[in-house]
Every structure is written in structure tokens, then in C-alpha cells.
mmCIF file of C-alpha atoms and ligand atoms in Angstrom:
data_model
loop_
_atom_site.group_PDB
_atom_site.id
_atom_site.type_symbol
_atom_site.label_atom_id
_atom_site.label_comp_id
_atom_site.label_asym_id
_atom_site.label_seq_id
_atom_site.Cartn_x
_atom_site.Cartn_y
_atom_site.Cartn_z
ATOM 1 C CA UNK A 1 -4.537 -28.367 8.595
ATOM 2 C CA UNK A 2 -6.218 -31.145 6.293
ATOM 3 C CA UNK A 3 -4.413 -32.184 3.855
ATOM 4 C CA UNK A 4 -6.285 -32.549 0.882
ATOM 5 C CA UNK A 5 -5.369 -34.835 -1.043
ATOM 6 C CA UNK A 6 -8.320 -32.957 -4.583
ATOM 7 C CA UNK A 7 -6.003 -30.821 -6.486
ATOM 8 C CA UNK A 8 -5.090 -30.761 -9.653
ATOM 9 C CA UNK A 9 -0.600 -31.694 -10.902
ATOM 10 C CA UNK A 10 -0.626 -28.360 -11.056
ATOM 11 C CA UNK A 11 -1.949 -26.246 -8.322
ATOM 12 C CA UNK A 12 -0.226 -29.282 -6.250
ATOM 13 C CA UNK A 13 2.595 -28.504 -7.641
ATOM 14 C CA UNK A 14 3.225 -25.065 -7.931
ATOM 15 C CA UNK A 15 5.069 -22.726 -5.580
ATOM 16 C CA UNK A 16 3.233 -20.528 -3.753
ATOM 17 C CA UNK A 17 1.954 -17.259 -5.987
ATOM 18 C CA UNK A 18 5.064 -14.203 -5.393
ATOM 19 C CA UNK A 19 2.837 -11.266 -5.813
ATOM 20 C CA UNK A 20 2.447 -8.166 -4.052
ATOM 21 C CA UNK A 21 -0.286 -9.203 -0.892
ATOM 22 C CA UNK A 22 2.097 -12.114 0.130
ATOM 23 C CA UNK A 23 4.747 -9.177 0.248
ATOM 24 C CA UNK A 24 2.951 -7.554 3.607
ATOM 25 C CA UNK A 25 2.749 -10.198 5.817
ATOM 26 C CA UNK A 26 0.568 -9.802 9.073
ATOM 27 C CA UNK A 27 1.621 -6.098 7.987
ATOM 28 C CA UNK A 28 -2.317 -4.346 8.383
ATOM 29 C CA UNK A 29 -1.352 -2.874 4.937
ATOM 30 C CA UNK A 30 -5.544 -0.917 5.424
ATOM 31 C CA UNK A 31 -3.313 1.820 7.850
ATOM 32 C CA UNK A 32 -0.999 2.753 5.500
ATOM 33 C CA UNK A 33 0.201 4.796 3.042
ATOM 34 C CA UNK A 34 0.223 3.832 -0.067
ATOM 35 C CA UNK A 35 3.549 3.574 -2.202
ATOM 36 C CA UNK A 36 3.743 -0.484 -2.240
ATOM 37 C CA UNK A 37 1.407 -1.797 -4.750
ATOM 38 C CA UNK A 38 2.063 1.585 -8.352
ATOM 39 C CA UNK A 39 -1.526 2.265 -7.315
ATOM 40 C CA UNK A 40 -2.716 6.395 -9.111
ATOM 41 C CA UNK A 41 -3.057 8.581 -5.901
ATOM 42 C CA UNK A 42 -4.826 10.817 -7.611
ATOM 43 C CA UNK A 43 -7.792 8.535 -8.533
ATOM 44 C CA UNK A 44 -9.658 8.805 -12.155
ATOM 45 C CA UNK A 45 -11.256 11.010 -13.759
ATOM 46 C CA UNK A 46 -14.885 12.715 -12.723
ATOM 47 C CA UNK A 47 -16.189 11.759 -16.008
ATOM 48 C CA UNK A 48 -15.415 8.067 -15.417
ATOM 49 C CA UNK A 49 -16.190 8.203 -11.041
ATOM 50 C CA UNK A 50 -19.963 9.479 -12.768
ATOM 51 C CA UNK A 51 -19.963 6.790 -15.563
ATOM 52 C CA UNK A 52 -19.802 4.242 -12.447
ATOM 53 C CA UNK A 53 -22.113 6.217 -10.500
ATOM 54 C CA UNK A 54 -24.815 6.656 -14.118
ATOM 55 C CA UNK A 55 -24.157 2.752 -14.931
ATOM 56 C CA UNK A 56 -24.556 1.612 -11.040
ATOM 57 C CA UNK A 57 -28.305 1.593 -11.746
ATOM 58 C CA UNK A 58 -28.603 -0.940 -14.169
ATOM 59 C CA UNK A 59 -26.832 -3.425 -12.646
ATOM 60 C CA UNK A 60 -30.197 -6.065 -12.088
ATOM 61 C CA UNK A 61 -28.800 -7.036 -15.550
ATOM 62 C CA UNK A 62 -25.960 -8.832 -17.278
ATOM 63 C CA UNK A 63 -23.662 -5.964 -18.664
ATOM 64 C CA UNK A 64 -22.589 -6.934 -22.616
ATOM 65 C CA UNK A 65 -20.359 -9.664 -22.369
ATOM 66 C CA UNK A 66 -18.752 -8.131 -25.771
ATOM 67 C CA UNK A 67 -17.409 -5.029 -24.689
ATOM 68 C CA UNK A 68 -18.583 -4.242 -27.555
ATOM 69 C CA UNK A 69 -18.649 -0.112 -26.799
ATOM 70 C CA UNK A 70 -14.991 -0.139 -25.085
ATOM 71 C CA UNK A 71 -13.917 -1.766 -27.554
ATOM 72 C CA UNK A 72 -15.000 0.301 -30.385
ATOM 73 C CA UNK A 73 -13.717 3.173 -28.094
ATOM 74 C CA UNK A 74 -9.977 1.650 -28.544
ATOM 75 C CA UNK A 75 -10.603 0.841 -31.955
ATOM 76 C CA UNK A 76 -10.664 5.317 -32.611
ATOM 77 C CA UNK A 77 -8.057 5.845 -30.469
ATOM 78 C CA UNK A 78 -6.453 3.546 -31.982
ATOM 79 C CA UNK A 79 -7.239 3.562 -35.514
ATOM 80 C CA UNK A 80 -7.098 0.300 -35.540
ATOM 81 C CA UNK A 81 -9.656 -2.170 -35.952
ATOM 82 C CA UNK A 82 -12.576 -3.682 -32.843
ATOM 83 C CA UNK A 83 -11.410 -7.359 -33.725
ATOM 84 C CA UNK A 84 -7.995 -6.634 -32.431
ATOM 85 C CA UNK A 85 -9.386 -6.438 -29.229
ATOM 86 C CA UNK A 86 -10.500 -8.404 -26.505
ATOM 87 C CA UNK A 87 -10.969 -7.399 -22.759
ATOM 88 C CA UNK A 88 -10.631 -8.735 -19.350
ATOM 89 C CA UNK A 89 -11.152 -7.803 -15.570
ATOM 90 C CA UNK A 90 -7.370 -6.308 -15.721
ATOM 91 C CA UNK A 91 -4.044 -7.191 -17.084
ATOM 92 C CA UNK A 92 -4.136 -10.314 -15.243
ATOM 93 C CA UNK A 93 -6.766 -11.832 -16.524
ATOM 94 C CA UNK A 94 -5.165 -10.581 -19.531
ATOM 95 C CA UNK A 95 -1.916 -12.805 -18.942
ATOM 96 C CA UNK A 96 -4.327 -16.133 -17.321
ATOM 97 C CA UNK A 97 -5.913 -16.175 -21.220
ATOM 98 C CA UNK A 98 -2.295 -16.228 -22.572
ATOM 99 C CA UNK A 99 -1.963 -18.826 -20.808
ATOM 100 C CA UNK A 100 -5.289 -20.978 -21.611
ATOM 101 C CA UNK A 101 -4.602 -19.486 -24.913
ATOM 102 C CA UNK A 102 -1.717 -20.709 -25.680
ATOM 103 C CA UNK A 103 -0.117 -23.057 -23.311
ATOM 104 C CA UNK A 104 0.274 -26.740 -23.800
ATOM 105 C CA UNK A 105 3.074 -28.394 -20.476
ATOM 106 C CA UNK A 106 6.314 -28.488 -21.290
ATOM 107 C CA UNK A 107 5.904 -25.574 -23.392
ATOM 108 C CA UNK A 108 8.904 -22.796 -21.887
ATOM 109 C CA UNK A 109 7.715 -19.085 -21.312
ATOM 110 C CA UNK A 110 10.778 -17.344 -21.256
ATOM 111 C CA UNK A 111 11.379 -14.012 -19.392
ATOM 112 C CA UNK A 112 13.653 -11.689 -17.671
ATOM 113 C CA UNK A 113 12.696 -10.823 -13.777
ATOM 114 C CA UNK A 114 9.526 -8.222 -14.494
ATOM 115 C CA UNK A 115 6.021 -9.244 -12.675
ATOM 116 C CA UNK A 116 5.208 -12.568 -10.712
ATOM 117 C CA UNK A 117 2.397 -13.406 -12.770
ATOM 118 C CA UNK A 118 4.116 -14.279 -15.941
ATOM 119 C CA UNK A 119 5.263 -17.329 -13.538
ATOM 120 C CA UNK A 120 2.267 -17.923 -12.084
ATOM 121 C CA UNK A 121 0.991 -18.169 -16.084
ATOM 122 C CA UNK A 122 3.694 -20.534 -16.518
ATOM 123 C CA UNK A 123 3.527 -23.156 -13.466
ATOM 124 C CA UNK A 124 -0.378 -23.489 -14.328
ATOM 125 C CA UNK A 125 -0.480 -25.048 -17.637
ATOM 126 C CA UNK A 126 3.034 -27.242 -16.103
ATOM 127 C CA UNK A 127 5.097 -24.240 -18.185
ATOM 128 C CA UNK A 128 8.884 -24.141 -17.021
ATOM 129 C CA UNK A 129 9.303 -20.396 -16.629
ATOM 130 C CA UNK A 130 12.970 -19.578 -18.059
ATOM 131 C CA UNK A 131 13.941 -16.898 -16.126
ATOM 132 C CA UNK A 132 17.249 -14.700 -18.349
ATOM 133 C CA UNK A 133 19.235 -12.559 -16.137
ATOM 134 C CA UNK A 134 18.625 -8.412 -16.472
ATOM 135 C CA UNK A 135 21.333 -6.967 -17.317
ATOM 136 C CA UNK A 136 24.037 -4.647 -14.661
ATOM 137 C CA UNK A 137 22.509 -1.314 -15.302
ATOM 138 C CA UNK A 138 18.676 -3.612 -14.613
ATOM 139 C CA UNK A 139 17.005 -3.476 -18.564
ATOM 140 C CA UNK A 140 16.628 -6.241 -20.671
ATOM 141 C CA UNK A 141 18.957 -8.858 -21.811
ATOM 142 C CA UNK A 142 17.597 -8.843 -25.275
ATOM 143 C CA UNK A 143 20.085 -10.535 -27.074
ATOM 144 C CA UNK A 144 20.260 -13.371 -23.696
ATOM 145 C CA UNK A 145 16.314 -14.182 -24.326
ATOM 146 C CA UNK A 146 17.898 -14.794 -27.632
ATOM 147 C CA UNK A 147 20.005 -17.068 -26.797
ATOM 148 C CA UNK A 148 18.170 -18.694 -24.316
ATOM 149 C CA UNK A 149 15.477 -19.871 -27.015
ATOM 150 C CA UNK A 150 15.116 -24.068 -27.402
ATOM 151 C CA UNK A 151 12.089 -25.896 -29.384
ATOM 152 C CA UNK A 152 10.129 -25.879 -26.716
ATOM 153 C CA UNK A 153 10.386 -22.484 -25.864
ATOM 154 C CA UNK A 154 6.021 -21.047 -26.735
ATOM 155 C CA UNK A 155 5.837 -17.423 -24.762
ATOM 156 C CA UNK A 156 8.763 -14.505 -24.596
ATOM 157 C CA UNK A 157 7.324 -12.343 -22.204
ATOM 158 C CA UNK A 158 8.455 -8.503 -21.863
ATOM 159 C CA UNK A 159 7.333 -6.383 -20.107
ATOM 160 C CA UNK A 160 8.268 -1.930 -21.029
ATOM 161 C CA UNK A 161 8.823 -0.377 -19.052
ATOM 162 C CA UNK A 162 9.660 -3.194 -16.565
ATOM 163 C CA UNK A 163 8.189 -4.032 -13.272
ATOM 164 C CA UNK A 164 9.882 -3.751 -10.141
ATOM 165 C CA UNK A 165 12.897 -2.389 -12.399
ATOM 166 C CA UNK A 166 11.288 1.444 -13.956
ATOM 167 C CA UNK A 167 13.852 0.739 -16.294
ATOM 168 C CA UNK A 168 13.055 0.506 -20.310
ATOM 169 C CA UNK A 169 14.153 -1.032 -23.790
ATOM 170 C CA UNK A 170 13.979 1.635 -27.031
ATOM 171 C CA UNK A 171 11.325 1.046 -29.980
ATOM 172 C CA UNK A 172 14.694 0.611 -31.780
ATOM 173 C CA UNK A 173 15.614 -2.111 -29.950
ATOM 174 C CA UNK A 174 12.294 -3.645 -29.405
ATOM 175 C CA UNK A 175 10.796 -4.371 -33.455
ATOM 176 C CA UNK A 176 14.898 -5.771 -34.354
ATOM 177 C CA UNK A 177 14.609 -8.056 -31.143
ATOM 178 C CA UNK A 178 10.340 -8.946 -32.510
ATOM 179 C CA UNK A 179 12.356 -9.597 -36.299
ATOM 180 C CA UNK A 180 14.684 -11.787 -34.532
ATOM 181 C CA UNK A 181 12.232 -14.317 -32.470
ATOM 182 C CA UNK A 182 11.434 -17.293 -34.983
ATOM 183 C CA UNK A 183 8.023 -17.341 -35.809
ATOM 184 C CA UNK A 184 5.967 -19.581 -34.041
ATOM 185 C CA UNK A 185 6.944 -18.042 -30.746
ATOM 186 C CA UNK A 186 4.439 -15.451 -28.775
ATOM 187 C CA UNK A 187 5.185 -12.353 -27.778
ATOM 188 C CA UNK A 188 4.358 -11.153 -25.001
ATOM 189 C CA UNK A 189 4.077 -7.504 -24.423
ATOM 190 C CA UNK A 190 3.296 -5.453 -21.522
ATOM 191 C CA UNK A 191 2.693 -2.127 -21.038
ATOM 192 C CA UNK A 192 0.932 -1.387 -18.110
ATOM 193 C CA UNK A 193 3.128 1.231 -17.083
ATOM 194 C CA UNK A 194 3.946 2.837 -20.292
ATOM 195 C CA UNK A 195 1.543 5.870 -20.766
ATOM 196 C CA UNK A 196 3.740 7.441 -18.329
ATOM 197 C CA UNK A 197 7.160 7.450 -20.074
ATOM 198 C CA UNK A 198 8.715 10.908 -21.181
ATOM 199 C CA UNK A 199 11.791 9.030 -22.936
ATOM 200 C CA UNK A 200 10.809 9.300 -26.758
ATOM 201 C CA UNK A 201 12.134 6.464 -27.321
ATOM 202 C CA UNK A 202 10.111 3.911 -25.221
ATOM 203 C CA UNK A 203 7.367 3.552 -28.067
ATOM 204 C CA UNK A 204 4.124 0.997 -27.643
ATOM 205 C CA UNK A 205 4.697 -2.533 -30.287
ATOM 206 C CA UNK A 206 0.623 -1.496 -30.407
ATOM 207 C CA UNK A 207 2.482 0.268 -33.959
ATOM 208 C CA UNK A 208 3.136 -3.266 -35.327
ATOM 209 C CA UNK A 209 0.211 -4.924 -34.628
ATOM 210 C CA UNK A 210 -2.110 -1.285 -36.037
ATOM 211 C CA UNK A 211 0.737 -2.680 -39.257
ATOM 212 C CA UNK A 212 -0.179 -5.717 -39.324
ATOM 213 C CA UNK A 213 2.669 -7.514 -38.056
ATOM 214 C CA UNK A 214 3.128 -10.911 -39.288
ATOM 215 C CA UNK A 215 4.001 -12.803 -36.341
ATOM 216 C CA UNK A 216 1.818 -13.621 -32.858
ATOM 217 C CA UNK A 217 2.484 -10.688 -30.856
ATOM 218 C CA UNK A 218 0.469 -9.182 -27.956
ATOM 219 C CA UNK A 219 0.511 -6.684 -26.432
ATOM 220 C CA UNK A 220 -1.174 -6.508 -22.185
ATOM 221 C CA UNK A 221 -2.422 -2.924 -21.272
ATOM 222 C CA UNK A 222 -4.247 -1.790 -18.258
ATOM 223 C CA UNK A 223 -6.313 0.540 -16.397
ATOM 224 C CA UNK A 224 -5.382 0.107 -13.267
ATOM 225 C CA UNK A 225 -2.120 2.498 -13.213
ATOM 226 C CA UNK A 226 -2.305 5.508 -15.635
ATOM 227 C CA UNK A 227 -6.142 5.366 -15.412
ATOM 228 C CA UNK A 228 -6.288 5.502 -11.719
ATOM 229 C CA UNK A 229 -8.797 2.258 -11.529
ATOM 230 C CA UNK A 230 -6.262 -0.604 -9.944
ATOM 231 C CA UNK A 231 -10.292 -1.229 -7.921
ATOM 232 C CA UNK A 232 -12.228 -1.332 -11.476
ATOM 233 C CA UNK A 233 -10.190 -3.906 -12.825
ATOM 234 C CA UNK A 234 -9.818 -3.371 -16.781
ATOM 235 C CA UNK A 235 -7.153 -4.762 -18.697
ATOM 236 C CA UNK A 236 -7.065 -5.695 -22.393
ATOM 237 C CA UNK A 237 -5.124 -7.401 -24.826
ATOM 238 C CA UNK A 238 -4.376 -5.918 -28.486
ATOM 239 C CA UNK A 239 -3.681 -8.371 -31.077
ATOM 240 C CA UNK A 240 -4.068 -10.051 -35.181
ATOM 241 C CA UNK A 241 -7.988 -10.757 -35.650
ATOM 242 C CA UNK A 242 -7.196 -14.743 -35.449
ATOM 243 C CA UNK A 243 -5.415 -14.870 -32.098
ATOM 244 C CA UNK A 244 -7.680 -12.529 -30.793
ATOM 245 C CA UNK A 245 -10.864 -15.099 -32.171
ATOM 246 C CA UNK A 246 -8.086 -17.754 -30.649
ATOM 247 C CA UNK A 247 -8.204 -15.826 -27.309
ATOM 248 C CA UNK A 248 -11.760 -15.929 -27.167
ATOM 249 C CA UNK A 249 -12.412 -19.046 -27.069
ATOM 250 C CA UNK A 250 -11.150 -19.766 -23.514
ATOM 251 C CA UNK A 251 -13.669 -19.373 -20.181
ATOM 252 C CA UNK A 252 -12.052 -16.734 -18.722
ATOM 253 C CA UNK A 253 -13.375 -13.764 -21.651
ATOM 254 C CA UNK A 254 -16.493 -14.174 -18.195
ATOM 255 C CA UNK A 255 -14.830 -10.013 -19.183
ATOM 256 C CA UNK A 256 -15.573 -6.511 -17.849
ATOM 257 C CA UNK A 257 -18.810 -5.675 -15.243
ATOM 258 C CA UNK A 258 -20.474 -2.108 -16.483
ATOM 259 C CA UNK A 259 -19.461 -0.197 -13.873
ATOM 260 C CA UNK A 260 -15.921 -1.344 -15.348
ATOM 261 C CA UNK A 261 -16.560 -1.034 -19.213
ATOM 262 C CA UNK A 262 -18.840 2.849 -18.539
ATOM 263 C CA UNK A 263 -15.308 4.268 -16.641
ATOM 264 C CA UNK A 264 -12.815 2.987 -19.106
ATOM 265 C CA UNK A 265 -15.038 4.470 -21.843
ATOM 266 C CA UNK A 266 -14.879 7.010 -20.647
ATOM 267 C CA UNK A 267 -12.093 8.129 -18.636
ATOM 268 C CA UNK A 268 -10.039 7.209 -21.998
ATOM 269 C CA UNK A 269 -12.288 10.671 -23.820
ATOM 270 C CA UNK A 270 -11.107 12.428 -20.743
ATOM 271 C CA UNK A 271 -7.163 12.745 -21.494
ATOM 272 C CA UNK A 272 -7.422 16.369 -20.449
ATOM 273 C CA UNK A 273 -7.300 15.207 -17.300
ATOM 274 C CA UNK A 274 -4.720 12.043 -17.481
ATOM 275 C CA UNK A 275 -2.499 14.552 -18.622
ATOM 276 C CA UNK A 276 -2.151 16.863 -16.068
ATOM 277 C CA UNK A 277 -1.960 13.514 -13.463
ATOM 278 C CA UNK A 278 0.415 12.466 -15.543
ATOM 279 C CA UNK A 279 2.787 15.393 -15.237
ATOM 280 C CA UNK A 280 2.104 15.637 -11.460
ATOM 281 C CA UNK A 281 3.274 12.062 -11.145
ATOM 282 C CA UNK A 282 6.225 12.592 -13.219
ATOM 283 C CA UNK A 283 7.526 15.211 -10.970
ATOM 284 C CA UNK A 284 6.651 13.052 -8.741
ATOM 285 C CA UNK A 285 8.755 10.811 -9.901
ATOM 286 C CA UNK A 286 11.767 13.536 -10.360
ATOM 287 C CA UNK A 287 11.374 14.975 -6.655
ATOM 288 C CA UNK A 288 12.354 11.078 -5.130
ATOM 289 C CA UNK A 289 14.640 10.175 -7.581
ATOM 290 C CA UNK A 290 16.934 13.164 -6.874
ATOM 291 C CA UNK A 291 16.403 13.072 -2.980
ATOM 292 C CA UNK A 292 17.031 9.311 -3.202
ATOM 293 C CA UNK A 293 20.169 10.246 -4.986
ATOM 294 C CA UNK A 294 21.556 12.714 -2.564
ATOM 295 C CA UNK A 295 20.417 10.508 0.454
ATOM 296 C CA UNK A 296 23.020 8.423 -1.392
ATOM 297 C CA UNK A 297 21.111 5.703 -2.894
ATOM 298 C CA UNK A 298 21.850 4.537 -6.207
ATOM 299 C CA UNK A 299 18.348 4.921 -8.475
ATOM 300 C CA UNK A 300 17.441 3.138 -10.903
ATOM 301 C CA UNK A 301 16.190 6.068 -13.220
ATOM 302 C CA UNK A 302 12.202 5.163 -14.145
ATOM 303 C CA UNK A 303 9.827 5.832 -16.372
ATOM 304 C CA UNK A 304 7.172 4.860 -14.596
ATOM 305 C CA UNK A 305 5.274 5.680 -11.935
ATOM 306 C CA UNK A 306 7.655 3.879 -9.462
ATOM 307 C CA UNK A 307 11.178 3.947 -8.727
ATOM 308 C CA UNK A 308 13.851 1.323 -7.881
ATOM 309 C CA UNK A 309 16.160 1.872 -5.885
ATOM 310 C CA UNK A 310 18.833 0.431 -2.862
ATOM 311 C CA UNK A 311 19.145 1.763 0.154
ATOM 312 C CA UNK A 312 22.399 -0.278 0.838
ATOM 313 C CA UNK A 313 20.578 -1.644 3.112
ATOM 314 C CA UNK A 314 18.177 -4.581 3.596
ATOM 315 C CA UNK A 315 15.078 -3.649 1.653
ATOM 316 C CA UNK A 316 12.625 -6.530 4.021
ATOM 317 C CA UNK A 317 14.788 -3.786 6.993
ATOM 318 C CA UNK A 318 13.293 -0.891 5.708
ATOM 319 C CA UNK A 319 10.252 -1.991 3.953
ATOM 320 C CA UNK A 320 9.164 -2.940 7.720
ATOM 321 C CA UNK A 321 11.068 0.165 9.724
ATOM 322 C CA UNK A 322 9.120 2.366 6.874
ATOM 323 C CA UNK A 323 5.812 0.869 8.034
ATOM 324 C CA UNK A 324 5.686 1.109 11.128
ATOM 325 C CA UNK A 325 5.979 4.875 10.240
ATOM 326 C CA UNK A 326 3.126 5.215 8.595
ATOM 327 C CA UNK A 327 4.101 4.494 4.437
ATOM 328 C CA UNK A 328 3.974 1.111 2.290
ATOM 329 C CA UNK A 329 6.560 0.532 0.342
ATOM 330 C CA UNK A 330 7.567 -2.871 -1.594
ATOM 331 C CA UNK A 331 10.790 -4.674 -0.981
ATOM 332 C CA UNK A 332 12.239 -6.976 -3.950
ATOM 333 C CA UNK A 333 15.862 -7.373 -4.623
ATOM 334 C CA UNK A 334 16.282 -3.629 -3.699
ATOM 335 C CA UNK A 335 13.445 -1.287 -2.534
ATOM 336 C CA UNK A 336 10.284 -0.044 -4.804
ATOM 337 C CA UNK A 337 8.383 3.069 -3.890
ATOM 338 C CA UNK A 338 5.802 3.875 -5.311
ATOM 339 C CA UNK A 339 5.192 8.276 -6.859
ATOM 340 C CA UNK A 340 2.322 9.616 -4.122
ATOM 341 C CA UNK A 341 1.100 12.770 -4.291
ATOM 342 C CA UNK A 342 3.399 15.490 -3.627
ATOM 343 C CA UNK A 343 3.010 15.329 0.648
ATOM 344 C CA UNK A 344 2.886 11.745 0.162
ATOM 345 C CA UNK A 345 6.441 12.111 -0.859
ATOM 346 C CA UNK A 346 8.100 14.689 1.368
ATOM 347 C CA UNK A 347 6.905 12.363 3.443
ATOM 348 C CA UNK A 348 8.699 9.474 2.485
ATOM 349 C CA UNK A 349 11.922 12.144 1.765
ATOM 350 C CA UNK A 350 11.265 12.813 4.821
ATOM 351 C CA UNK A 351 10.616 9.144 6.943
ATOM 352 C CA UNK A 352 13.661 7.920 4.413
ATOM 353 C CA UNK A 353 16.434 10.537 6.336
ATOM 354 C CA UNK A 354 15.778 9.243 9.257
ATOM 355 C CA UNK A 355 15.245 5.884 9.064
ATOM 356 C CA UNK A 356 19.130 5.881 6.880
ATOM 357 C CA UNK A 357 20.612 8.369 9.457
ATOM 358 C CA UNK A 358 18.870 5.465 12.773
ATOM 359 C CA UNK A 359 20.599 2.926 11.019
ATOM 360 C CA UNK A 360 23.918 4.556 10.516
ATOM 361 C CA UNK A 361 23.659 5.743 14.174
ATOM 362 C CA UNK A 362 23.390 1.558 14.909
ATOM 363 C CA UNK A 363 25.702 0.716 13.128
HETATM 364 N N1 LIG B 401 1.783 -5.745 -15.652
HETATM 365 C C1 LIG B 401 2.762 -5.796 -14.430
HETATM 366 C C2 LIG B 401 4.067 -5.256 -15.579
HETATM 367 C C3 LIG B 401 1.927 -5.383 -13.368
HETATM 368 O O1 LIG B 401 2.652 -4.379 -12.597
HETATM 369 C C4 LIG B 401 0.582 -5.312 -12.419
HETATM 370 C C5 LIG B 401 0.134 -4.814 -11.598
HETATM 371 O O2 LIG B 401 1.271 -4.093 -10.360
HETATM 372 C C6 LIG B 401 -0.009 -5.474 -14.195
HETATM 373 C C7 LIG B 401 -0.209 -6.112 -15.078
HETATM 374 C C8 LIG B 401 -1.580 -6.288 -13.241
HETATM 375 O O3 LIG B 401 -2.700 -4.970 -12.949
HETATM 376 P P1 LIG B 401 -3.647 -5.011 -13.464
HETATM 377 O O4 LIG B 401 -4.143 -7.004 -13.336
HETATM 378 O O5 LIG B 401 -4.588 -4.451 -11.969
HETATM 379 O O6 LIG B 401 -4.901 -4.718 -14.723
#
């Protein structure tokens, strides 16, 4: 293979991305039941699907680059202003936008172990990711994060509830943490899964933005999970208008396509459908947690649409045995399974029993 000597220092020195697709090696994931990427198996609202079909015909013309209709819908939904929002092609693109807007080489990005795109965001701007370990119950160590702040800290990332652990920090702890963060540090709240939460104290920090918090707080949200639109690519950031205006200067503000915007608007207006889906996901989450615990696994109780668990075997080994049987889960420090349909969840539990029994017989 030719060694091209043409890359920016940032790219040349960057470790390979640890994003999800890298986890599955040569496995043809197209053939597997997808319980590894935290997708929503129930699909998007029929009204959102309809909106895509209706919009597709006009796709020879450019869409609305500023996603005005979606921003208006978000503003109405949250009781905020249109200027509080910027949209992008998924929350991954929002993360890129954050890096483009706020990071300089040498800055530090402080986080606990979380979604790997934040590491990519730091490396690509020649910033340094600084990772504070999670506590023993795999929740965020907010005190540890505050202690790790240095003069170089530019961004602190909190993913709540967190990926891959599914655990959360309460609204009260977050508000007092945010109070104590020095005011020149950008606080990024990634709330990709928060709509699946059922704990009353698992609270969105969008309220602080609505109240006009005088700190640079950004809340990142996605239509990929709760709204079941992972393949459509729509996400947004909620923040103070001055922060949004700065983000708009960045070239990756190339925004979402026509169909994505129409689907997102229709989806937000069909909360009834999504509340029904949420009930199914929450029931599936409870079922998987209970069954895994009955098998002797250590389960980290989740506020998301996935469950992080330790089956006391190598997570890669478990992932490969399940893939052989037709189910895709994800391996990290331990294992992570996304909630599927009721039938998929039962299939997963049945296979887990079989795989773990065989593992015991072999040992
Ligand atoms: N943030 C978290 C915590 C995630 O887990 C994911 C995807 O899995 C994303 C952001 C990105 O979501 P998307 O780019 O599909 O909006």
C-alpha cells in the first residue's frame, strides 16, 4: 500500500476512529438482527414516513439551508426562540460543529468514558482528550471532572444518560455541577437518549438554556434514537443565540436535507405514536434487565434503549458467539445490547442462555 504524505497533522496523528462500525470486524452486519447500534426497531411515525414520500418529488430543488420550519417547530415545542437552535445531519454532525466552533490546537476536552465521536472531535482539532474514569457504579464522576479542570480545559462533555453505560446523573447534581464549572469552559450536554428515560430526576438541561443561563451551555439532541430516524440524519443543538450564531459561521452548517426536515417536523407533531413506542422500549428494557440478572449477569440499570452488562465472559467472545447465531450486539469494556422488538428480545435472551451454558460446560 502506498504511503501518501499529504495529510494534515491532525489526521496523520489521529488514532483510528473507535466508532461503532469498527467493532464488527468482518462480520456482514446486514444479515444480523440489529441489537448493537442502539437503533429504534419500531420505525418512525407513519406521518414522518408520509412526509418523506411527499417531499421526495421536489428533490431536484435545494431545500431550505437554514431548516427554518424545523427550528420553528423546535421553538414551539420547547417554548423557546428560533435563534436557540441549529440543526445538522445527525448529532454526530453537531459534535463536529462544536469542535469547529470552539476548539483550538492544545485545548483540553474533558470527559468521562462516553460516545467515541467526542475523542474524534478533540483529535481532529489537535486538542487533547482528557478522560476521567467513571465511578464504580459506572455513573459520571462530576467531582473528578471538576478536579481535572486546568487552564487549558475548553470543553467538558457530559452524556446523559451515558453511552455505553446507560446510567445517568440527576438534574440536581448536574445543575450544581454546572454552577461550579468556570464560565469560560463550554459545557456540552449530549442528550441523545434522554427521551427514553423514566426516572423523574433524569432531566434535560434544555431548561437551563430556556432560562437564559449565562454560561456557554450546549445541549445536543438527535432524531436517530427516540424518533427512529437514524438513517435520515437529523440532529440539533439548543443554546444561547450568541453561541448558535457563532456555530452558524462554520462550514459544516450545510444542514439537513428536505426529506429529513419534513420527517422531523412531522415526527415531533406525532408524540402519541412515539409515547407508544417508548412504552414498548421501556418494557423491553425491563425484560432484558430482569432476564440477564436472573442469569447471573451484572446489569447496569439503564435510562436508554440499551443495556450495559457483564456476563463474566470476554465481551468480544460473547459478541462473536451471538453474531454466529444471528444477533448483533456491541462489545466495549463489557457488553451492550440494544432493546429490540419483543420477539427479538426473547430471541436474544434465549441465545444468551444457550451461549452461557455452553461456556460453562467448556470451562
Ligand atoms: N451521541 C450519542 C451518545 C450517541 O450514542 C450517538 C449515536 O449512537 C450519537 C450522539 C450520534 O447520533 P446521530 O449522529 O445518529 O444523531
